[in-house]
Tab-separated table of C-alpha atoms and ligand atoms in Angstrom:
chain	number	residue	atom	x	y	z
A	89	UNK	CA	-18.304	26.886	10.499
A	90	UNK	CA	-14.792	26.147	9.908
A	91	UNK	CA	-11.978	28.524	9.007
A	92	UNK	CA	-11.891	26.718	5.214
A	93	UNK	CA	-16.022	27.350	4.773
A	94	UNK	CA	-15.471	30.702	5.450
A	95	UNK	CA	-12.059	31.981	4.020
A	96	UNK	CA	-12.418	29.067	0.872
A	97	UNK	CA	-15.688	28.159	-0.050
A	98	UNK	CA	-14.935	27.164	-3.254
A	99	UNK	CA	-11.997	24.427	-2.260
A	100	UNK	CA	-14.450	23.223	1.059
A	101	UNK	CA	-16.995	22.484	-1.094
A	102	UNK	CA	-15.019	20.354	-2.865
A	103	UNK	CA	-13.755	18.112	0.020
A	104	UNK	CA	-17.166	18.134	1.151
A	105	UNK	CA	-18.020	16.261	-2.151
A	106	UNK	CA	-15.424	14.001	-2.177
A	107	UNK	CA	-16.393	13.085	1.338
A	108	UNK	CA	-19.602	11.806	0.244
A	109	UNK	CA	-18.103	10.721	-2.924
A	110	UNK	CA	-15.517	8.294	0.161
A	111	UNK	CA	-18.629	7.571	1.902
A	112	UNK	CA	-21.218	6.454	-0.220
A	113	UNK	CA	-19.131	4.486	-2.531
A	114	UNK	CA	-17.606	1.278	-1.986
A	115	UNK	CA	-13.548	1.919	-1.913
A	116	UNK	CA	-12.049	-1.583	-2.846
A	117	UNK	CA	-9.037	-0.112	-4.012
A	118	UNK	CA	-6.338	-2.419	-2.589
A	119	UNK	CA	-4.052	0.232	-1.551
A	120	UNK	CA	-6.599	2.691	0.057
A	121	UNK	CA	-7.949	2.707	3.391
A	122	UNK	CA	-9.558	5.437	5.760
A	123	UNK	CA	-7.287	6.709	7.980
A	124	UNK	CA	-8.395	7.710	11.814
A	125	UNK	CA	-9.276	10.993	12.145
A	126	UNK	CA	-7.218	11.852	15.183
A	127	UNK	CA	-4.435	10.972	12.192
A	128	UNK	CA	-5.851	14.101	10.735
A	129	UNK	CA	-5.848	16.228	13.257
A	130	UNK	CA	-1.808	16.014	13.666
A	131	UNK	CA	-1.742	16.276	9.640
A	132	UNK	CA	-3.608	19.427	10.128
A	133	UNK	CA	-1.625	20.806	12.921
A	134	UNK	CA	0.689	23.729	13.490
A	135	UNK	CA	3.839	21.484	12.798
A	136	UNK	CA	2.874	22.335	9.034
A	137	UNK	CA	4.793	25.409	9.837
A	138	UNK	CA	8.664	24.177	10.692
A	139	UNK	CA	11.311	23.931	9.455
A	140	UNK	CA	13.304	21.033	11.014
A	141	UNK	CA	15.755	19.898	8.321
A	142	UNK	CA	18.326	17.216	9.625
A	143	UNK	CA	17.006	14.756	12.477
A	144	UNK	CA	16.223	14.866	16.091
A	145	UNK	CA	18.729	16.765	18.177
A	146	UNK	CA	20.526	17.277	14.924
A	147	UNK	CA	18.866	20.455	13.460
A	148	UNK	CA	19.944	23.103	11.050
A	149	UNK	CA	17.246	24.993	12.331
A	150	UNK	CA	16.247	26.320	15.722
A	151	UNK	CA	12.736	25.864	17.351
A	152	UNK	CA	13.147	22.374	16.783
A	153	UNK	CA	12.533	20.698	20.343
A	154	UNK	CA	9.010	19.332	19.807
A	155	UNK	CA	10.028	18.628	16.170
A	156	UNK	CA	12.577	16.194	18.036
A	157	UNK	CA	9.799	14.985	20.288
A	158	UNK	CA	7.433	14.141	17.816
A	159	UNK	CA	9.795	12.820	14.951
A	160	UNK	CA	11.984	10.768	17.931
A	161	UNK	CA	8.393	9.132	19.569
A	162	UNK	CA	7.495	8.289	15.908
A	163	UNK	CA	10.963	6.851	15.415
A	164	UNK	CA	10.460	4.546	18.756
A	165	UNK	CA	7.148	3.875	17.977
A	166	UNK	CA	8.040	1.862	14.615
A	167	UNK	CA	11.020	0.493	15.913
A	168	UNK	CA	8.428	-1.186	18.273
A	169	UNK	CA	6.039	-2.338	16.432
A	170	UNK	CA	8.902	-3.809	13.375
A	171	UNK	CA	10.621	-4.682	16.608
A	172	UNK	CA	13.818	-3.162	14.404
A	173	UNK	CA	16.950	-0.953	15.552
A	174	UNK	CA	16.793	1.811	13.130
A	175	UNK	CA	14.039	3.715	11.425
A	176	UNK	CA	13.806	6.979	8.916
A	177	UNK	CA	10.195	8.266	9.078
A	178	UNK	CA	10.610	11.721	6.632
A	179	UNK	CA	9.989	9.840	3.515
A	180	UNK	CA	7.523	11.717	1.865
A	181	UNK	CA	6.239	8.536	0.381
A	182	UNK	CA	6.738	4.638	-0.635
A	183	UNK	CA	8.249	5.853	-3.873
A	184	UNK	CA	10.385	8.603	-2.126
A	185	UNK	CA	11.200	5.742	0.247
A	186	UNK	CA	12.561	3.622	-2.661
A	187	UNK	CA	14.675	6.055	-4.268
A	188	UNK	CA	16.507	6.667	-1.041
A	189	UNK	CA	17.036	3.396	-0.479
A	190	UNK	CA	18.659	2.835	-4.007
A	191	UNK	CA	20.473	6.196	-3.591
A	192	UNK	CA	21.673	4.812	0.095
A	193	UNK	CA	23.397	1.090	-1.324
A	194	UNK	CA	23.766	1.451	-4.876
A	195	UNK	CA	25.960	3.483	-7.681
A	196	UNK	CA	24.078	4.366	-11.048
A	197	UNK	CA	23.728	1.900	-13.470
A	198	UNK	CA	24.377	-0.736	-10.847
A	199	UNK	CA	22.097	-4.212	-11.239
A	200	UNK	CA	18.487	-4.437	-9.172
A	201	UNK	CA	16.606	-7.238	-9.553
A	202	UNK	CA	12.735	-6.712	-8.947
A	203	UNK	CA	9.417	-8.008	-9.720
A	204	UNK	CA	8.337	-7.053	-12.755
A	205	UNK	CA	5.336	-4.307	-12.651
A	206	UNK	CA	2.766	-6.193	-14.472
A	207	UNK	CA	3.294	-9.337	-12.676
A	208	UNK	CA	2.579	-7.704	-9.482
A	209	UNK	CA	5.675	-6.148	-8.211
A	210	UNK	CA	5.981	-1.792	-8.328
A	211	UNK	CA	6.821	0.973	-10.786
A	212	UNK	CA	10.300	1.488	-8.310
A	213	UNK	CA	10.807	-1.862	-8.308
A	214	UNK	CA	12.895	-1.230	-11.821
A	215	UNK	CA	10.313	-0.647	-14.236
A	216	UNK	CA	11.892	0.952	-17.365
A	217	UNK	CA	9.509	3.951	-17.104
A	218	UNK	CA	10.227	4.929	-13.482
A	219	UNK	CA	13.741	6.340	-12.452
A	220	UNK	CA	14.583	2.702	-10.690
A	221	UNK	CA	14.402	1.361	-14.239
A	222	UNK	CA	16.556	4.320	-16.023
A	223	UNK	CA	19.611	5.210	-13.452
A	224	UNK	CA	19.908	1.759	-12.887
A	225	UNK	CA	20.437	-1.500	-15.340
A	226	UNK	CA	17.413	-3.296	-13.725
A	227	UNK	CA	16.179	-6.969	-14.109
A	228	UNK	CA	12.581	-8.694	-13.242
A	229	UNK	CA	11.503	-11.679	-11.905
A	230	UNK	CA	7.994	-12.592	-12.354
A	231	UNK	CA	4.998	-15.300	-11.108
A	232	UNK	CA	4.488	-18.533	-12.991
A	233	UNK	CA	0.820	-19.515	-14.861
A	234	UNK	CA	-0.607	-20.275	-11.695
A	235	UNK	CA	0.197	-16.520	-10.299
A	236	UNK	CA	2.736	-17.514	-7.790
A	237	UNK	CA	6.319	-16.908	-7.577
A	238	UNK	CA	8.580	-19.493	-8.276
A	239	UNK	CA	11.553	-19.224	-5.891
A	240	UNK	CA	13.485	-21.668	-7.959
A	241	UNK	CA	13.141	-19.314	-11.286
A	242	UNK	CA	14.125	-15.862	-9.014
A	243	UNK	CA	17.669	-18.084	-8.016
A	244	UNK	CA	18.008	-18.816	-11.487
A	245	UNK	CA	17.397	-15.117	-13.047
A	246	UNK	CA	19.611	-14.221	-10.443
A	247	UNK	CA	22.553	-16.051	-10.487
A	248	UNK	CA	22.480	-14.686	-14.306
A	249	UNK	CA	22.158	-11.464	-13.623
A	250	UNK	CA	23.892	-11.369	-10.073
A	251	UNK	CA	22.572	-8.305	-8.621
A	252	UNK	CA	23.708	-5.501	-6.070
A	253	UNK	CA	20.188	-5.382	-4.732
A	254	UNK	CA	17.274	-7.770	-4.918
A	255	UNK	CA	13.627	-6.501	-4.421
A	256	UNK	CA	10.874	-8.672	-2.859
A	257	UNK	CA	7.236	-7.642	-2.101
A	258	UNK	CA	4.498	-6.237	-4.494
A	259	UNK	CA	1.393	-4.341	-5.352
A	260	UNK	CA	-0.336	-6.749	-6.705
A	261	UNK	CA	0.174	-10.297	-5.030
A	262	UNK	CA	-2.160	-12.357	-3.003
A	263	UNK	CA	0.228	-14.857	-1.174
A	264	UNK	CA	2.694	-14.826	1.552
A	265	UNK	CA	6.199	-13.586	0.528
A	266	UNK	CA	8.811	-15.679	1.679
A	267	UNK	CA	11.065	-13.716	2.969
A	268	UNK	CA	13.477	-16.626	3.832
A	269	UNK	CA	13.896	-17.622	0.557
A	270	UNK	CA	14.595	-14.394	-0.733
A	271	UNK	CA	17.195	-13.948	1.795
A	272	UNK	CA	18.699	-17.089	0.468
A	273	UNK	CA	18.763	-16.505	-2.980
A	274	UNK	CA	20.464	-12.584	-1.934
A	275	UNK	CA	23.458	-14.947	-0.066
A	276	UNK	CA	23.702	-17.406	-2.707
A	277	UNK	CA	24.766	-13.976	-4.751
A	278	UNK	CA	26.366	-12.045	-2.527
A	279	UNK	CA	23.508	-9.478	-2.887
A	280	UNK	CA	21.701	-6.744	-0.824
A	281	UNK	CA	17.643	-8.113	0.559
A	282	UNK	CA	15.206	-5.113	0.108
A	283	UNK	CA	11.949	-5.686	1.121
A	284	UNK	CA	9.068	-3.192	0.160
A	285	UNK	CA	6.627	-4.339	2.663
A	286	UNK	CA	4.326	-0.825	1.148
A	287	UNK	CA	0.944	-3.423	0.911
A	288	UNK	CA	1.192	-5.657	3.636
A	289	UNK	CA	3.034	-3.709	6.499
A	290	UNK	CA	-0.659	-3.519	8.875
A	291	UNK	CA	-0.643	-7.252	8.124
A	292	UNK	CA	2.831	-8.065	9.442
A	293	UNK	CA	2.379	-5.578	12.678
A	294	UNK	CA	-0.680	-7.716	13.652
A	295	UNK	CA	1.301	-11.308	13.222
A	296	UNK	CA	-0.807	-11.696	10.643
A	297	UNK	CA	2.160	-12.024	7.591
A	298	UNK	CA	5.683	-13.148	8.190
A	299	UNK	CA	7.666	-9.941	9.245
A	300	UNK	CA	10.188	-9.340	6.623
A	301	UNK	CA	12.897	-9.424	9.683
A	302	UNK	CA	15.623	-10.234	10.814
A	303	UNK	CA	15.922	-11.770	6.343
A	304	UNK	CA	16.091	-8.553	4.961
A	305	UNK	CA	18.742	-6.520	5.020
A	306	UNK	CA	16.279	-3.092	4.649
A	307	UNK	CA	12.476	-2.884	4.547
A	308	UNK	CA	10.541	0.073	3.006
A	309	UNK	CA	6.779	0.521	3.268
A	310	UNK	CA	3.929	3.314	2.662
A	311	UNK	CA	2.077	4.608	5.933
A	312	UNK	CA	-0.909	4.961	4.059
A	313	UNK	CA	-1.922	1.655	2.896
A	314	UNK	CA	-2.690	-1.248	5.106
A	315	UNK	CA	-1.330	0.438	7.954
A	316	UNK	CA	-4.219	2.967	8.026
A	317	UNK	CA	-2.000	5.992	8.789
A	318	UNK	CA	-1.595	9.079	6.971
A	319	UNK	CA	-0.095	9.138	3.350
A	320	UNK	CA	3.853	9.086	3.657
A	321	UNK	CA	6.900	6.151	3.651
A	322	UNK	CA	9.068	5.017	5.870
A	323	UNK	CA	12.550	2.953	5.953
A	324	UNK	CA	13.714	0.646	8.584
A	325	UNK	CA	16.835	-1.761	9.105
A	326	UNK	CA	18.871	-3.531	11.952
A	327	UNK	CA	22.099	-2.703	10.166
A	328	UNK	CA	23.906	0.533	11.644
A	329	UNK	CA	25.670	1.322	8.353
A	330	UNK	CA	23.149	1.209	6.457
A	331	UNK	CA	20.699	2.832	8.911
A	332	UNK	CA	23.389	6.140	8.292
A	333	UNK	CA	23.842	5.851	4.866
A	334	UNK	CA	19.569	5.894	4.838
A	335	UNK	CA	19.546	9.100	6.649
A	336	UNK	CA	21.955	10.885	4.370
A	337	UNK	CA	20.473	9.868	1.356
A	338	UNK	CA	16.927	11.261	2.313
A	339	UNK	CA	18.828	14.376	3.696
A	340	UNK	CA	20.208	16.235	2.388
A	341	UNK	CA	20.764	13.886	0.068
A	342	UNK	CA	16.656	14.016	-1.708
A	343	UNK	CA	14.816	16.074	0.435
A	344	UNK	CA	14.531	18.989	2.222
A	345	UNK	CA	12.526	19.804	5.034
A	346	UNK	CA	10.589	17.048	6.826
A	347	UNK	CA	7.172	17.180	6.374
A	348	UNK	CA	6.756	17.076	10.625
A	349	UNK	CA	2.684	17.435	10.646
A	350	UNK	CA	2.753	14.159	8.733
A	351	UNK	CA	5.336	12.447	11.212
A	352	UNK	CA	3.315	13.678	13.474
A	353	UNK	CA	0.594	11.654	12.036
A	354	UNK	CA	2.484	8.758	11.264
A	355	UNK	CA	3.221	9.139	15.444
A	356	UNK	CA	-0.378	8.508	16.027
A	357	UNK	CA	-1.489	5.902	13.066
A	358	UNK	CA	1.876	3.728	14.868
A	359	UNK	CA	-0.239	4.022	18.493
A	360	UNK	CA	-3.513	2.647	16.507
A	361	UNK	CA	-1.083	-0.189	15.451
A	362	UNK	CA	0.691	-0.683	19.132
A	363	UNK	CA	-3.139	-1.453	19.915
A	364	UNK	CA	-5.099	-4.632	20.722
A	365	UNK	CA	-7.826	-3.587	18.529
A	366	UNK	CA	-5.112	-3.712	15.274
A	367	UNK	CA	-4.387	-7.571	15.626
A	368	UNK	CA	-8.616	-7.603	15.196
A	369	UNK	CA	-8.423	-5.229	12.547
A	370	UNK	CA	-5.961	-6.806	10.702
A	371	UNK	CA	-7.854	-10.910	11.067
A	372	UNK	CA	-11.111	-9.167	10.108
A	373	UNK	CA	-9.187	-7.576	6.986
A	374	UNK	CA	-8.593	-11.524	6.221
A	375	UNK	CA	-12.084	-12.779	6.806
A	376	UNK	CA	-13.450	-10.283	4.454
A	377	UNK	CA	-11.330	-10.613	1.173
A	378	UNK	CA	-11.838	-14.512	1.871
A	379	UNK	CA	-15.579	-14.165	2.085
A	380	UNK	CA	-15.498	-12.474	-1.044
A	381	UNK	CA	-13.219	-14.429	-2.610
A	382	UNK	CA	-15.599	-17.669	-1.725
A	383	UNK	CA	-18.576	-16.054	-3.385
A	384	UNK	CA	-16.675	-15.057	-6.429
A	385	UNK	CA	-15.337	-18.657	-6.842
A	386	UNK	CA	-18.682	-20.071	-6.179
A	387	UNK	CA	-20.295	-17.902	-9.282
A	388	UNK	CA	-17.847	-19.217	-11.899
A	389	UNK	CA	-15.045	-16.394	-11.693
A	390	UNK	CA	-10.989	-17.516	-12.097
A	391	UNK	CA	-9.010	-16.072	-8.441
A	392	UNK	CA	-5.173	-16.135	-9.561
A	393	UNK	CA	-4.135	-18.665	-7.438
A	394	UNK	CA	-7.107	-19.930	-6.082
A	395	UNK	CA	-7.395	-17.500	-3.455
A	396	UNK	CA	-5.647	-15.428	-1.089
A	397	UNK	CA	-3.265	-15.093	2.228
A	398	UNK	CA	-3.586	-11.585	2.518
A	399	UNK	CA	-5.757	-8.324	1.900
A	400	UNK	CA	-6.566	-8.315	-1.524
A	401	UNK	CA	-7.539	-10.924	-4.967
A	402	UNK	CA	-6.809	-10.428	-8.209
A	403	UNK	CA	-9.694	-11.660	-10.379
A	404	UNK	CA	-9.187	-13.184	-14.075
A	405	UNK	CA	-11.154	-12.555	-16.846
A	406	UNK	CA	-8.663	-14.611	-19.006
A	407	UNK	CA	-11.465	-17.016	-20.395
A	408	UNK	CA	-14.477	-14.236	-20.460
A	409	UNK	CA	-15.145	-12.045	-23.441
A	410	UNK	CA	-14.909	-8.756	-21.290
A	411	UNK	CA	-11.881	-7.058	-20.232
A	412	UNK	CA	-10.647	-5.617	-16.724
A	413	UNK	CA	-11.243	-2.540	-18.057
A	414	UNK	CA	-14.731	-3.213	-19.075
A	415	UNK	CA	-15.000	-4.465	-15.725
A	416	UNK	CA	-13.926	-1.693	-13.355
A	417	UNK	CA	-16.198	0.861	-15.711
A	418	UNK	CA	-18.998	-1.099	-14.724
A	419	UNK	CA	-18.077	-1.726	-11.354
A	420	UNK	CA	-17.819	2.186	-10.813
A	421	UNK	CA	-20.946	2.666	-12.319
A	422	UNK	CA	-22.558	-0.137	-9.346
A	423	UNK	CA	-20.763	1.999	-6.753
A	424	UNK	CA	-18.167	0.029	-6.671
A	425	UNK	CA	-14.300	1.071	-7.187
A	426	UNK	CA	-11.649	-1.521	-7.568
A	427	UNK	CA	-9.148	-1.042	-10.370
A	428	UNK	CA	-7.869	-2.929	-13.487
A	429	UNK	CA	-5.251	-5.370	-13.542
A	430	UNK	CA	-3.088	-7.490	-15.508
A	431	UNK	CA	-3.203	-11.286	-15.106
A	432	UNK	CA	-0.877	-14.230	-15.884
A	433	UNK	CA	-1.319	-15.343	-18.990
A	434	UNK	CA	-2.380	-11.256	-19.808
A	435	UNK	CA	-3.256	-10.802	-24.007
A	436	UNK	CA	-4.589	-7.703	-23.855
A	437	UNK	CA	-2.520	-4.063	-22.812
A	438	UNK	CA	-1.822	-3.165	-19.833
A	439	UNK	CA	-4.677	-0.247	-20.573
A	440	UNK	CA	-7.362	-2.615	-21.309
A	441	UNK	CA	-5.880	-5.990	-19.008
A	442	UNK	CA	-7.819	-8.620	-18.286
A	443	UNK	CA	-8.386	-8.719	-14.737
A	444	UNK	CA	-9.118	-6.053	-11.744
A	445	UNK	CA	-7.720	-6.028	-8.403
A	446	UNK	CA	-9.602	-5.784	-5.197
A	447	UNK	CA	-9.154	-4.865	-1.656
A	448	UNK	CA	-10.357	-5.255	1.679
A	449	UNK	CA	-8.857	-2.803	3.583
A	450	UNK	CA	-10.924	-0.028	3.553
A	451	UNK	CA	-13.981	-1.362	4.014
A	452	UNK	CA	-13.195	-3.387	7.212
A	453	UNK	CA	-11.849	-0.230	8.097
A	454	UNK	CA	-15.549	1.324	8.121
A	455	UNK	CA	-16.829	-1.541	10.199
A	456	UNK	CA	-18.074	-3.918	7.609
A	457	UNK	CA	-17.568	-7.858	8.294
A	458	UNK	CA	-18.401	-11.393	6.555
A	459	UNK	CA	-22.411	-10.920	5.718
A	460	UNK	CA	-21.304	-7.204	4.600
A	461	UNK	CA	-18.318	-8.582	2.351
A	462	UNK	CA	-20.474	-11.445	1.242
A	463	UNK	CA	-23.396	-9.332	-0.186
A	464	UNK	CA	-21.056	-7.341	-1.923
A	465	UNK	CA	-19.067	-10.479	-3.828
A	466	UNK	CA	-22.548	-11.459	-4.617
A	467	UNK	CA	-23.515	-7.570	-6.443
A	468	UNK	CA	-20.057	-7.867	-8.430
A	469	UNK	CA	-20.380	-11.218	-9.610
A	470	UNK	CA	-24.420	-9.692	-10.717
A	471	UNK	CA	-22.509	-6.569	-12.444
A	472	UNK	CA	-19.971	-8.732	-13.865
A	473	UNK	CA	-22.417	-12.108	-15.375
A	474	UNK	CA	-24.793	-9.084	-16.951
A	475	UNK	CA	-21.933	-6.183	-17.736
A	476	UNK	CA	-23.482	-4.107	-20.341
A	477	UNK	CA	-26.661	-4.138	-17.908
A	478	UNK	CA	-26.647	-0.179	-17.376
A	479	UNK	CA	-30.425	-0.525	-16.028
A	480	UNK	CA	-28.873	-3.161	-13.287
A	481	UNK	CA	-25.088	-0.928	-12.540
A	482	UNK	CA	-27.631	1.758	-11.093
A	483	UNK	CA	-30.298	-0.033	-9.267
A	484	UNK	CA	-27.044	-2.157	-7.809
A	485	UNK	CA	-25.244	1.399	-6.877
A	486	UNK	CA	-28.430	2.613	-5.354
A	487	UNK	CA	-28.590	-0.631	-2.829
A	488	UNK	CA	-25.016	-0.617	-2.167
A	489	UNK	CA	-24.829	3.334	-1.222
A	490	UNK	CA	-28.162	2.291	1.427
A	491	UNK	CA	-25.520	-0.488	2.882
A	492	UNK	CA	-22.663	1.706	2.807
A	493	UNK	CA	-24.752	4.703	4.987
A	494	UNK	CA	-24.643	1.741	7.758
A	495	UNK	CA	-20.727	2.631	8.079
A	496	UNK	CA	-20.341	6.172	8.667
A	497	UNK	CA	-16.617	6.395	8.838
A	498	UNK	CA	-16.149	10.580	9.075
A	499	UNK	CA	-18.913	13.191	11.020
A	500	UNK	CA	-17.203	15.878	9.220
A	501	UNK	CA	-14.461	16.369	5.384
A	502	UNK	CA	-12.410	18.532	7.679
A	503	UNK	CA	-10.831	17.474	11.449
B	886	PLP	C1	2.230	1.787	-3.230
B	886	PLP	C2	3.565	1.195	-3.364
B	886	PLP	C3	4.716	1.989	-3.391
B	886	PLP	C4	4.705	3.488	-3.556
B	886	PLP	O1	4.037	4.249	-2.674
B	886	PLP	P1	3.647	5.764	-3.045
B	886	PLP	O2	3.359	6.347	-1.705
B	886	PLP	O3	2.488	5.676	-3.963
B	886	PLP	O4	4.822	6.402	-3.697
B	886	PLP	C5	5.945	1.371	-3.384
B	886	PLP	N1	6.038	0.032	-3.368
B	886	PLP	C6	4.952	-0.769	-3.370
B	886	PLP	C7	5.134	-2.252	-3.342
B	886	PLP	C8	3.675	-0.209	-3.380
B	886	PLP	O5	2.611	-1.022	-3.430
């Protein structure tokens, strides 16, 4: 028995349902994934207790020497695998990460430049709705009828608006980011590079997307996402200055204490990355959204842009008479969760949208491969060409939770 099924039955029964709920469902969310479970063993560990405001041998608090360990060998870790010179690990998350990054370079009401949030890029990327978009006048760039950006267009809008900061990377975008060009475009206006790497960052560790260095002038990302680790952000750069100014503005300038069980975590996810077994990880993570991808093609459905360079698709229901969201309702009922999505060329809201967004992260991360990812295009494409089939959502979720029993990822909710 653990401590929680004895002390808290009634909140261990409920991760003990949403473990099967993880397990026995397929997770095609493009931003989840399962992390390793020695990831949450440090998450669960004793550094939940400290206090270690500040940064390694630069404590307000005492008792903070293996705080310093841990927090310094995360530090290294990333600066490794980014092969960078400076790295902040205490974000609490990608969005945290953001904000300190703005806070860092910029004065209110100064100019971003972003991608627009339902073209792909994020909420923090200036959407009116999300602090980025209200202390700050922001600006958005977007992708063209085909789905992809057009570099040409971003110089343009730019040179208009001439930002302090532009932002490059997404949430929702299935090619390779050129970097390069962005970091042209920032010179041609004397502006800042950002790159929010938060989706792709287990991709660009492996070799397997352009690293977002030495272009940008600071890179953001999630630890949570395709990097497998546990949920948190971090911030890296090779400029000093900035590196400094990034410290102060996550503390004291936004947070308090570190959260050190979770750097602790991060610590360990960044070792899973360091390894051999990541650059196979990160290939197979390829394969599989291609596969499925293929079969989706092959049945008569629209991939924005044809296909994909990266971890996830985006699928278009443009020319179909159902909607995203009458998509992703019936994919949940098969078993299946992706989520909905708007598409270029989008005429309905962005509740309803017209596409849904899928992801093979998490999947490959329980061991599935080609044949695996290829049965399953071939049971969405069945959900989607028959979607007010009820009778066929369940038999389909029945089959797929026999397939996904193959791929035990957990023994146990709690490690
Ligand atoms: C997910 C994401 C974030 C935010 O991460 P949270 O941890 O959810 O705050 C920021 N930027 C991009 C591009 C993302 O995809």
């Amino acid at each position: 028995m653990t401590y929680l099924q004895q002390e808290d039955k009634a909140v261990f029964d409920i991760i003990e349902k949403e473990l099967d709920r993880q397990l026995h469902h397929l997770e095609m969310i493009a931003s989840e994934n399962f992390t390793f479970p020695a990831v949450m063993e440090a998450m669960g560990s004793v550094f939940t207790n400290k206090y270690a405001e500040g940064y390694p041998a630069k404590r307000y608090y005492g008792g903070c020497e293996f705080a310093d360990q841990v927090e310094q060998l995360a530090i290294d870790r990333l600066c490794a695998l980014f092969d960078c010179k400076f790295a902040n690990v205490q974000p609490h998350s990608g969005s945290s990460a953001n904000a300190a990054v703005y806070t860092a370079l910029l004065k209110p009401y100064d100019k971003i430049l972003g991608m627009d949030l339902s073209n792909g890029g994020h909420l923090t990327h200036g959407a009116k709705v999300s602090f980025s978009g209200q202390n700050y006048e922001s600006f958005s760039y977007g992708v063209d009828e085909n789905g992809l950006i057009n570099y040409d267009k971003v110089a343009e809008i730019a040179k208009i608006v001439q930002p302090k900061i532009i932002v490059c990377g997404a949430s929702a975008y299935s090619r390779t980011i050129d970097f390069k060009r962005f970091r042209e475009i920032a010179d041609s206006v004397g502006a800042i590079l950002f790159a929010d790497i938060a989706h792709i960052a287990g991709l660009v560790v492996a070799g397997e997307h352009p690293s977002p260095f030495p272009y940008a002038d600071v890179v953001s990302s999630t630890t949570h996402k395709t990097l497998r680790g546990p949920r948190g952000g971090i911030i890296m750069t090779n400029n000093e200055e900035i590196a400094q100014k990034i410290n102060k503005s996550i503390f004291p300038g936004m947070q308090g204490g570190p959260l050190v069980h979770v750097i602790a975590g991060k610590a360990v996810g960044f070792h899973y990355n360091a390894q051999p077994a990541w650059k196979e990880y990160a290939k197979q993570v390829k394969a599989n959204i291609k596969v499925l991808a293929d079969v989706l093609i092959a049945r008569g459905y629209d991939i924005v842009s044809g296909g994909t360079d990266n971890h996830l698709i985006l699928v278009s229901f443009i020319n179909k008479p159902f909607s995203g969201k009458d998509a992703d309702l019936a994919l949940g009922n098969a078993g299946i969760t992706v989520n909905k999505n708007t598409v270029p060329g989008e005429h309905r809201s962005p509740f309803v949208t017209s596409g849904i967004r899928i992801g093979s992260p998490a999947l490959t991360a329980r061991g599935m491969k080609e044949a695996e990812f290829k049965i399953i295009g071939e049971k969405i494409a069945d959900v989607l060409d028959d979607i007010e089939n009820t009778e066929l959502q369940k038999k389909i979720a029945a089959e797929l939770k026999a397939l996904a029993s193959n791929f035990i990822m957990y023994e146990k909710s709690i490690y």
